[in-house]
GROMACS .gro file of C-alpha atoms in nm:
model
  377
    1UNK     CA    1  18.952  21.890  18.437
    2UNK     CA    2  19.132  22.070  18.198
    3UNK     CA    3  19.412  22.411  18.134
    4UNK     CA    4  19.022  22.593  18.085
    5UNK     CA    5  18.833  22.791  18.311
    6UNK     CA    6  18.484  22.653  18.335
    7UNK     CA    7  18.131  22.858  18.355
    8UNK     CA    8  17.842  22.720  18.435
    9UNK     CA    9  17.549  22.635  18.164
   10UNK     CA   10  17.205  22.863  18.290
   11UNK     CA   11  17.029  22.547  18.358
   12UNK     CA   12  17.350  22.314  18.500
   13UNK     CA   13  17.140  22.305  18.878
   14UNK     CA   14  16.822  22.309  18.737
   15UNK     CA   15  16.633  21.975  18.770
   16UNK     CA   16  16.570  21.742  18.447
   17UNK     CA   17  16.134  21.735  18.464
   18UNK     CA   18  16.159  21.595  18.144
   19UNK     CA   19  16.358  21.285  18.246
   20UNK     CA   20  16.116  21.134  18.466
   21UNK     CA   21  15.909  20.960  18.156
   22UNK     CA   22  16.254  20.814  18.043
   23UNK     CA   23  16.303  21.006  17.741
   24UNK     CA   24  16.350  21.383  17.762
   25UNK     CA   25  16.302  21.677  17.487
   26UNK     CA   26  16.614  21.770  17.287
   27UNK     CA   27  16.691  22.106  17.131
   28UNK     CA   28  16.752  22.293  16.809
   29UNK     CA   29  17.113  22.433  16.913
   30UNK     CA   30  17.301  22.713  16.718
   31UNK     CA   31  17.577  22.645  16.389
   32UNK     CA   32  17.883  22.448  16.555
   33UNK     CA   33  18.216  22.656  16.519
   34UNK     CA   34  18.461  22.487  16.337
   35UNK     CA   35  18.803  22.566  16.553
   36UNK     CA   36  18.934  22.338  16.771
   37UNK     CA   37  19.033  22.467  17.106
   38UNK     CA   38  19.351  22.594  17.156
   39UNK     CA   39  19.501  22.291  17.365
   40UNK     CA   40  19.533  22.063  17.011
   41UNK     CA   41  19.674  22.341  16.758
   42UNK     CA   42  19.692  22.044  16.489
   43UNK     CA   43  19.374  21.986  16.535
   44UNK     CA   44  19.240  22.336  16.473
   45UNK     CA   45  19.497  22.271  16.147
   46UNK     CA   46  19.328  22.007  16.050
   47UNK     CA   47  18.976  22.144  16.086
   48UNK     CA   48  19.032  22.447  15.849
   49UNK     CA   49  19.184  22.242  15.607
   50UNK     CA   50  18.868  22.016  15.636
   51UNK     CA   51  18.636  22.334  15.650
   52UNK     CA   52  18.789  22.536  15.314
   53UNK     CA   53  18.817  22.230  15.095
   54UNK     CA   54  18.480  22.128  15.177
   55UNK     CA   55  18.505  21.768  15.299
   56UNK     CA   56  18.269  21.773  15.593
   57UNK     CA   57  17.985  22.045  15.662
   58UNK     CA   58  17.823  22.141  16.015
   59UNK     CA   59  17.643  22.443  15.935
   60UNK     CA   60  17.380  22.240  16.061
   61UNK     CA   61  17.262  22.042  16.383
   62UNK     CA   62  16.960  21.817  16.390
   63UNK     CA   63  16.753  21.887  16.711
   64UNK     CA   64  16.518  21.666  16.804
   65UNK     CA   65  16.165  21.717  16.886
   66UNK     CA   66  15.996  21.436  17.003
   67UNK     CA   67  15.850  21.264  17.401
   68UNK     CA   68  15.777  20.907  17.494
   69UNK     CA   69  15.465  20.933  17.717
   70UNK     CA   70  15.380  20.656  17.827
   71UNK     CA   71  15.425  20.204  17.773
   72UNK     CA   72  15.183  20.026  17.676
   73UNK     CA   73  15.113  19.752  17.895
   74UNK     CA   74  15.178  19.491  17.703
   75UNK     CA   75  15.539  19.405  17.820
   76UNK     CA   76  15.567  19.365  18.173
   77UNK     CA   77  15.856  19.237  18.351
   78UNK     CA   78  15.882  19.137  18.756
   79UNK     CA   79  16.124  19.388  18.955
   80UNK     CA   80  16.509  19.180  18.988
   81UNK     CA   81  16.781  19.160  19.257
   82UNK     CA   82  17.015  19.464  19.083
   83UNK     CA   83  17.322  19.243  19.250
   84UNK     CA   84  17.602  19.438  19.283
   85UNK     CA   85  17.879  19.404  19.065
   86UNK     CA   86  18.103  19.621  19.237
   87UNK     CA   87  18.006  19.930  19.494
   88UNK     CA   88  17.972  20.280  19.405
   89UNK     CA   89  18.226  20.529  19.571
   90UNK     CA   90  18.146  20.880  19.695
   91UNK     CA   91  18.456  20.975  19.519
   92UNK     CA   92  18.431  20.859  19.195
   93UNK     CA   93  18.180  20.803  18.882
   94UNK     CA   94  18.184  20.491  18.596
   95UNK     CA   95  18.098  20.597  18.260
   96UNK     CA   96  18.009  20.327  18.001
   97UNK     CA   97  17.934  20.239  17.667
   98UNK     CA   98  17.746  19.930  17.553
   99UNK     CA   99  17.637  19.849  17.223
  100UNK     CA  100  17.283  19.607  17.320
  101UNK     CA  101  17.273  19.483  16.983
  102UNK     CA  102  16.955  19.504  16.819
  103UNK     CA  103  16.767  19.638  17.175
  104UNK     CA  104  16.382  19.667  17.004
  105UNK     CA  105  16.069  19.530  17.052
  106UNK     CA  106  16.188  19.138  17.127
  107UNK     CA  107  16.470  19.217  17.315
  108UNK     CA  108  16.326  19.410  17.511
  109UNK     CA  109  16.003  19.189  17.621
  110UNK     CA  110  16.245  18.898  17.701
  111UNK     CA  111  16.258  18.908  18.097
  112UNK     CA  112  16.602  18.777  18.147
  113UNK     CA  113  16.793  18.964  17.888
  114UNK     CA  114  16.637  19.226  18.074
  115UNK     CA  115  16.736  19.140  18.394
  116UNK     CA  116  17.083  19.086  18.272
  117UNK     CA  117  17.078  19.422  18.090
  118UNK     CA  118  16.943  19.607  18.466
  119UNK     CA  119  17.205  19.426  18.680
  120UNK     CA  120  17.505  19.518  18.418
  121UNK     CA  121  17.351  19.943  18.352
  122UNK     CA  122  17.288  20.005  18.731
  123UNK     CA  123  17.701  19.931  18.806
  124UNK     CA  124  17.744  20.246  18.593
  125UNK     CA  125  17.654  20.608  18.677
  126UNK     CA  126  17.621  20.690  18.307
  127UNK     CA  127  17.583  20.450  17.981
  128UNK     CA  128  17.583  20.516  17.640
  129UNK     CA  129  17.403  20.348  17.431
  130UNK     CA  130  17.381  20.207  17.060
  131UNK     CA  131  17.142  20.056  16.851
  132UNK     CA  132  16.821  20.090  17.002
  133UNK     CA  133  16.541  20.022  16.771
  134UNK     CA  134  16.141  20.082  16.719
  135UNK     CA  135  16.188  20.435  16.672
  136UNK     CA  136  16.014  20.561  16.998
  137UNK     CA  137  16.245  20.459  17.238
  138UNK     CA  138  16.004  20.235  17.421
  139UNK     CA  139  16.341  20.005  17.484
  140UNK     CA  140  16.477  20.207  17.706
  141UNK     CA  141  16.231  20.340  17.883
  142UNK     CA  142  16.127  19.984  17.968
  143UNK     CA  143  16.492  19.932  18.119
  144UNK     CA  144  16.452  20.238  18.278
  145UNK     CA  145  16.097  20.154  18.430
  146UNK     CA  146  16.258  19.807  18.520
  147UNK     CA  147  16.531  19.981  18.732
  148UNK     CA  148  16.324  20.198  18.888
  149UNK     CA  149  16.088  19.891  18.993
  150UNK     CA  150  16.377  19.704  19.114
  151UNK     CA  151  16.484  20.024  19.377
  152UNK     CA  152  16.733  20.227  19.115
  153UNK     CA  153  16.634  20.565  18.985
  154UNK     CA  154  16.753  20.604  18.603
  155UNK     CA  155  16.665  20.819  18.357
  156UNK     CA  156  16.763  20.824  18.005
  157UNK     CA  157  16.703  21.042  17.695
  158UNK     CA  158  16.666  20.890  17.338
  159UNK     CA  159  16.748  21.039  17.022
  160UNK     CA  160  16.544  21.002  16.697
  161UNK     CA  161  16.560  20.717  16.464
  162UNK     CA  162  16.844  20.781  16.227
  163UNK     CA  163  17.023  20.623  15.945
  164UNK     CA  164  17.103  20.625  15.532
  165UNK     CA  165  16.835  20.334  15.493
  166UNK     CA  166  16.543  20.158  15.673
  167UNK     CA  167  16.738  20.020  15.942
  168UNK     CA  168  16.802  20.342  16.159
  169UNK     CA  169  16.861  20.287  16.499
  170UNK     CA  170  16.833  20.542  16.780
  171UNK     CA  171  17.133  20.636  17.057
  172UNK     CA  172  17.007  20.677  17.417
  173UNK     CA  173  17.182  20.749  17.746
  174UNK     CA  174  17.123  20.644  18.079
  175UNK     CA  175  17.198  20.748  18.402
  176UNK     CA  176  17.187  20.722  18.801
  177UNK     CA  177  16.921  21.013  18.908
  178UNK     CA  178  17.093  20.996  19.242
  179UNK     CA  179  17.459  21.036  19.136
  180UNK     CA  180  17.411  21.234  18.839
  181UNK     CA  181  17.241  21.538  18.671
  182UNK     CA  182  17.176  21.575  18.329
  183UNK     CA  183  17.165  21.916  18.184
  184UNK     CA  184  16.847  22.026  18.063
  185UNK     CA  185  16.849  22.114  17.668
  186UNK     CA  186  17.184  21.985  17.631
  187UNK     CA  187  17.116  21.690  17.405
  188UNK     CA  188  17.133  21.708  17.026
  189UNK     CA  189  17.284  21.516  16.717
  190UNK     CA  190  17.545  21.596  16.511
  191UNK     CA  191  17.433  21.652  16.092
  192UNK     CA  192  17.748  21.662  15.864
  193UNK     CA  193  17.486  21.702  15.570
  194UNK     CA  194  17.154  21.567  15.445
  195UNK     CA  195  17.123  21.214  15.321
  196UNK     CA  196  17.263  21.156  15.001
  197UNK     CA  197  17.403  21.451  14.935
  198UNK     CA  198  17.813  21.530  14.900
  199UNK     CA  199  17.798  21.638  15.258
  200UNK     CA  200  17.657  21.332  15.383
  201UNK     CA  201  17.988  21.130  15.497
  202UNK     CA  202  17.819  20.959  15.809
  203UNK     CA  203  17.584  20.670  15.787
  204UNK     CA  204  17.485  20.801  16.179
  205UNK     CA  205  17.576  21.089  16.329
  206UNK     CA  206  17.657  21.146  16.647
  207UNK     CA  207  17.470  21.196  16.971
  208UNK     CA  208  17.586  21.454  17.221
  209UNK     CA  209  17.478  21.525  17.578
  210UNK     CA  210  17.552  21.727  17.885
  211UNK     CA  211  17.626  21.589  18.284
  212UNK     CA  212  17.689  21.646  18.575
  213UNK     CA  213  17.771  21.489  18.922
  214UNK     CA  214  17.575  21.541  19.216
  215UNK     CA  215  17.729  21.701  19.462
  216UNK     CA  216  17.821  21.479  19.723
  217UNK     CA  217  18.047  21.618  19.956
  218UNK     CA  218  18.041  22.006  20.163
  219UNK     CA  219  18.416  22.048  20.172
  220UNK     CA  220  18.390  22.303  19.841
  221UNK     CA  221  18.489  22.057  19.587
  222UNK     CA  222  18.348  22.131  19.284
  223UNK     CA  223  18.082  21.838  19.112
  224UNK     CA  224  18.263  21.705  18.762
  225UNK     CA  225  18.092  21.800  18.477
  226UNK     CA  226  18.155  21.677  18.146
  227UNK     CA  227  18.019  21.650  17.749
  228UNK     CA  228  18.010  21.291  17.575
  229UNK     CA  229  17.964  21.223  17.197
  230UNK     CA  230  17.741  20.897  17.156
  231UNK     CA  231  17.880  20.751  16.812
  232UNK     CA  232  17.803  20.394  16.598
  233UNK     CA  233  18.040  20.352  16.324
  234UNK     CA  234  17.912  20.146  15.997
  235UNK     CA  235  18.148  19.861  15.956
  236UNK     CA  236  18.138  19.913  15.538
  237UNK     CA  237  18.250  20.309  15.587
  238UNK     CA  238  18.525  20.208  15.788
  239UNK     CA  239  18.700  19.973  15.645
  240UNK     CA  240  19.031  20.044  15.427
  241UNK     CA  241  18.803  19.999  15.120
  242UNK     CA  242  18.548  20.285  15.193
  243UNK     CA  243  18.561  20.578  14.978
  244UNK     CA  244  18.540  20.840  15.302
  245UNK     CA  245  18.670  20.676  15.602
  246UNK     CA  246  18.420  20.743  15.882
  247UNK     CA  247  18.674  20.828  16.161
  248UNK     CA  248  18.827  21.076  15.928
  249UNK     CA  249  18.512  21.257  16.008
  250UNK     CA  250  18.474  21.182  16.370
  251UNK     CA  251  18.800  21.387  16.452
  252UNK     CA  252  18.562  21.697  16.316
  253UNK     CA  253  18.331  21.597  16.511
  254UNK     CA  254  18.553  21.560  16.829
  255UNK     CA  255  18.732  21.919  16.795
  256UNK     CA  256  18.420  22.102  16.632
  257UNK     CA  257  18.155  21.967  16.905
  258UNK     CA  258  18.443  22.045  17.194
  259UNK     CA  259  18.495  22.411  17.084
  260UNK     CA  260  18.140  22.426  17.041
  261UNK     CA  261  18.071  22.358  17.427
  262UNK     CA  262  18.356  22.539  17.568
  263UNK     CA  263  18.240  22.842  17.336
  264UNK     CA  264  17.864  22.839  17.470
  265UNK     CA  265  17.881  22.641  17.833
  266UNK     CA  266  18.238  22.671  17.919
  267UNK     CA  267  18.255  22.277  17.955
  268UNK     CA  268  18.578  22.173  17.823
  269UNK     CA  269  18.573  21.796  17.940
  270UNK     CA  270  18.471  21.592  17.649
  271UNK     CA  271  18.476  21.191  17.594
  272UNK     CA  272  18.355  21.020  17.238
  273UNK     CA  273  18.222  20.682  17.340
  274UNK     CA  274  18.077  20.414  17.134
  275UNK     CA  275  18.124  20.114  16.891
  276UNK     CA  276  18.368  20.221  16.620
  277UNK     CA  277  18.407  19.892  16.493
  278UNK     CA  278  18.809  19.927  16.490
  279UNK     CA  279  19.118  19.862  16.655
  280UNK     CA  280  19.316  20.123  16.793
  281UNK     CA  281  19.569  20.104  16.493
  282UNK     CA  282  19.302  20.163  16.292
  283UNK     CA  283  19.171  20.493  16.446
  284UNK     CA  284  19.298  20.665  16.136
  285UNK     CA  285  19.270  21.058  16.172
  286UNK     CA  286  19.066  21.028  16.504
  287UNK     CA  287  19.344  20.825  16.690
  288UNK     CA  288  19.596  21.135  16.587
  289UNK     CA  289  19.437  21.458  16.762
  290UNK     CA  290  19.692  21.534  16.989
  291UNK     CA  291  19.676  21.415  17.321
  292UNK     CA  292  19.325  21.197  17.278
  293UNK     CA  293  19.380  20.862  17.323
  294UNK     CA  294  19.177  20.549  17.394
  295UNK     CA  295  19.179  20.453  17.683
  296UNK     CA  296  19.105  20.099  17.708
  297UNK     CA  297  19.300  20.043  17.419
  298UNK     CA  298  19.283  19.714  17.275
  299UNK     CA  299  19.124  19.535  17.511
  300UNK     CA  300  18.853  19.258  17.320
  301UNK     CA  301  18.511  19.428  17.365
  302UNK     CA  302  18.329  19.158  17.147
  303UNK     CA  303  18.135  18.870  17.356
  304UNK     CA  304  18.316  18.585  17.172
  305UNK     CA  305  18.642  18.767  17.256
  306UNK     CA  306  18.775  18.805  16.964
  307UNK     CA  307  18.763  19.170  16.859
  308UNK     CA  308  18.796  19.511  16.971
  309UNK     CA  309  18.506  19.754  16.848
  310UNK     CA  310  18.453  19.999  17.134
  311UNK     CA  311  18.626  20.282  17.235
  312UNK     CA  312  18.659  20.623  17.535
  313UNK     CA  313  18.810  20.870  17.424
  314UNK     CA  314  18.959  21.129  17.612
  315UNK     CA  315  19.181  21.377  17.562
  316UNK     CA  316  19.408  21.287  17.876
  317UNK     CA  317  19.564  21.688  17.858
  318UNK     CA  318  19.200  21.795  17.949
  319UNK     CA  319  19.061  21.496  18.144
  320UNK     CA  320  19.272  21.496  18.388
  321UNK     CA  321  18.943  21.354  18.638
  322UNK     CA  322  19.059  20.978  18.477
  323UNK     CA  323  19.145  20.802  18.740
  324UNK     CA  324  19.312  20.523  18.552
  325UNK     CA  325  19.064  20.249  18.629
  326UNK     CA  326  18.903  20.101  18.304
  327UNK     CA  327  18.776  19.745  18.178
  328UNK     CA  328  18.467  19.558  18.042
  329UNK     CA  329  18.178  19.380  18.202
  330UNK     CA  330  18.256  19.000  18.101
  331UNK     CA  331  17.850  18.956  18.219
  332UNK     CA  332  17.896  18.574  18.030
  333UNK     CA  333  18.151  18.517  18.357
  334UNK     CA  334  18.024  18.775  18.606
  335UNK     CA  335  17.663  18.673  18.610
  336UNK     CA  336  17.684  18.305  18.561
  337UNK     CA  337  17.538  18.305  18.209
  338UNK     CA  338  17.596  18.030  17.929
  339UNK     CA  339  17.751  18.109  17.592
  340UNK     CA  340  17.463  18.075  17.419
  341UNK     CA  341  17.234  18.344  17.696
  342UNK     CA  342  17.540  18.598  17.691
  343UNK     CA  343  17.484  18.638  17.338
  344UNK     CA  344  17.129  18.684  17.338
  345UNK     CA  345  17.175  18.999  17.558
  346UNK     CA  346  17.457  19.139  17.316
  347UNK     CA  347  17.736  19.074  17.068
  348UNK     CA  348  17.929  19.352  17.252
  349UNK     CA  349  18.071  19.386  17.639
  350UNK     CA  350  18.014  19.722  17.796
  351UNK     CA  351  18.312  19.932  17.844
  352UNK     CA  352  18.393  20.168  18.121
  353UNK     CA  353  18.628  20.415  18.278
  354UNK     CA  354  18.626  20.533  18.633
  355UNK     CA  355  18.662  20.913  18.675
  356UNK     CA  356  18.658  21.170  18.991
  357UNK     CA  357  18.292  21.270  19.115
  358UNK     CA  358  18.511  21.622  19.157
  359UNK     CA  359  18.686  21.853  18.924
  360UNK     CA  360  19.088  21.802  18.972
  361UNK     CA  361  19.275  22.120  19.056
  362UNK     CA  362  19.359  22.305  18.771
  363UNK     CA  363  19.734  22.313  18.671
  364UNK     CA  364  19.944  22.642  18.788
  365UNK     CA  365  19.977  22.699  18.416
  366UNK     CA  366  19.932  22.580  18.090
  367UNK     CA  367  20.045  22.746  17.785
  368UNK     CA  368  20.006  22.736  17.414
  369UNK     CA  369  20.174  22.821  17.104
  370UNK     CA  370  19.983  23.161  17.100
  371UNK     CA  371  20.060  23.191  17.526
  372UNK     CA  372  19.830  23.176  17.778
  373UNK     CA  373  19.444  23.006  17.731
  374UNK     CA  374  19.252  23.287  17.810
  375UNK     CA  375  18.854  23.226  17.842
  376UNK     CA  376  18.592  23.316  17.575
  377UNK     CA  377  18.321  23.558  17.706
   0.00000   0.00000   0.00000
């Protein structure tokens, strides 16, 4: 946890109803504010400067409105072993993120990228997702179903199609019914401006979404609860040729969507996941909020092992629940797959960071340049 009190969302205990199809409703949610919270004062800096000279706009958030009700039943795949790739604790959660490149309609109806795909999700409690295509978010739900079929319990939610041209792609996340709750309502995307206007600086915005662990223990600890922000960088808009350097805007996004939830939920634990398609040295103004840092750093996320594209974030002030553990599913290695099948399931490893199923104590004090963090009401 972090130096901030926490209250509880309306709807944190509530049960998801809307999960159990695979792909749940998301809301219309009120104008982001645009301070950062008080824990990264160069951050909040930054932001105004960004906010009064008109470089990136939030006074608006794309909800999304849509249901998957059902699969057609025209791809059907046999239940697999989900083979254990290493045990889930009590204690402790996984978080992931795993770009399945181009997960649509083929992909998706091949049985054993599928199986692959079930064995590597299930070792996680949540996964984020990129590029899922088709624009319903049939995909996923079909990994979902698969799990389910095979004696896991997922669910997942699915965000509309989005992108500058006819490509868009979808985010999605995933996660372990029986480990982990997902807030009702609490999913939404990000919408720096409309497409093709001044305000438009990302090709996709960001996802975000709400969880929670499961309590799993009656000795008063209290479940970890956290925010994550989904994001897919485009390759052209950040390199050091673009015009607007995409992770100039994602360290908006970052403080803005933070202050946002600590404003309205009191949540104050917040990772951005995803494939950024950079290095850590080239981060630019996202790799310099104070105190956020990657946390896998450079390790080679690529299949071909080569590169390093995806990223946690944290900011390790705040998330102090990190337990330290971190790495990438090599599923080419760990489940005995050729060169040539590995890359058929993805051009990108999943990577993940192990956290505390419970919220660490909260430090005796923590002060800023103003004194004390005192609680919004």
């Amino acid at each position: 946890m972090g130096v901030l009190s926490k209250r509880s969302r309306s709807t944190r205990n509530s049960s998801s109803a809307n999960t159990s199809l695979g792909i749940s409703l998301l809301r219309q949610i009120p104008i982001v504010r645009w301070i950062g919270p008080s824990v990264t004062m160069m951050g909040i800096a930054a932001i105004a400067y960004y906010a009064l000279s008109g470089r990136i706009d939030f006074s608006k958030l794309d909800g999304i409105s849509e249901t998957l009700t059902g699969v057609s039943g025209d791809t059907v795949i046999q239940p697999v072993s989900l083979e254990s790739l290493g045990r889930k604790s009590p204690e402790t959660i996984r978080i992931a993120t795993f770009n399945i490149q181009v997960f649509g309609e083929k992909k998706s109806a091949d049985e054993n990228v599928m199986r692959v795909l079930a064995q590597i999700v299930t070792q996680f409690d949540v996964v984020a997702i990129q590029e899922v295509k088709g624009g319903d978010g049939k995909p996923v739900l079909l990994l979902t179903d698969l799990i389910k079929r095979s004696g896991g319990n997922y669910g997942s939610v699915v965000s509309r199609p989005i992108g500058r041209t006819s490509q868009t792609e979808s985010y999605a996340f995933v996660w372990d019914q029986s480990r982990i709750m997902f807030v009702p309502d609490s999913a939404y995307l990000v919408q720096d401006g409309e497409v093709g206007s001044d305000n438009d600086r990302m090709h996709r915005e960001p996802m975000v979404a709400s969880f929670q662990v499961r309590p799993m223990s009656a000795d008063g600890r209290i479940p970890f609860s956290f925010n994550i922000i989904n994001a897919h960088t485009d390759p052209d808009e950040v390199s050091a040729s673009a015009g607007i350097n995409e992770l100039d805007v994602l360290d908006d996004v970052f403080v803005r969507v933070r202050q946002y939830e600590y404003d309205t939920t009191g949540e104050e634990d917040c990772l951005l996941v995803g494939d950024l398609n950079v290095d850590t040295r080239n981060l630019n103004e996202l790799g310099q909020i104070p105190n956020v840092v990657s946390i896998a750093g450079d390790i080679l996320t690529n299949t071909r092992q080569t590169k390093t594209y995806d990223h946690i974030l944290l900011d390790r002030t705040v998330t102090t629940e990190f337990t330290g553990r971190f790495g990438v599913v090599h599923f080419e290695r760990d489940l005995g797959l050729t060169a040539e099948q590995a890359v058929l399931v993805s051009d990108h490893l999943p990577v993940w960071a192990e956290f505390s199923a419970f919220e660490s104590p909260r430090p005796s004090a923590m002060a800023t340049a103003n004194g004390p963090v005192t609680p919004r009401r």
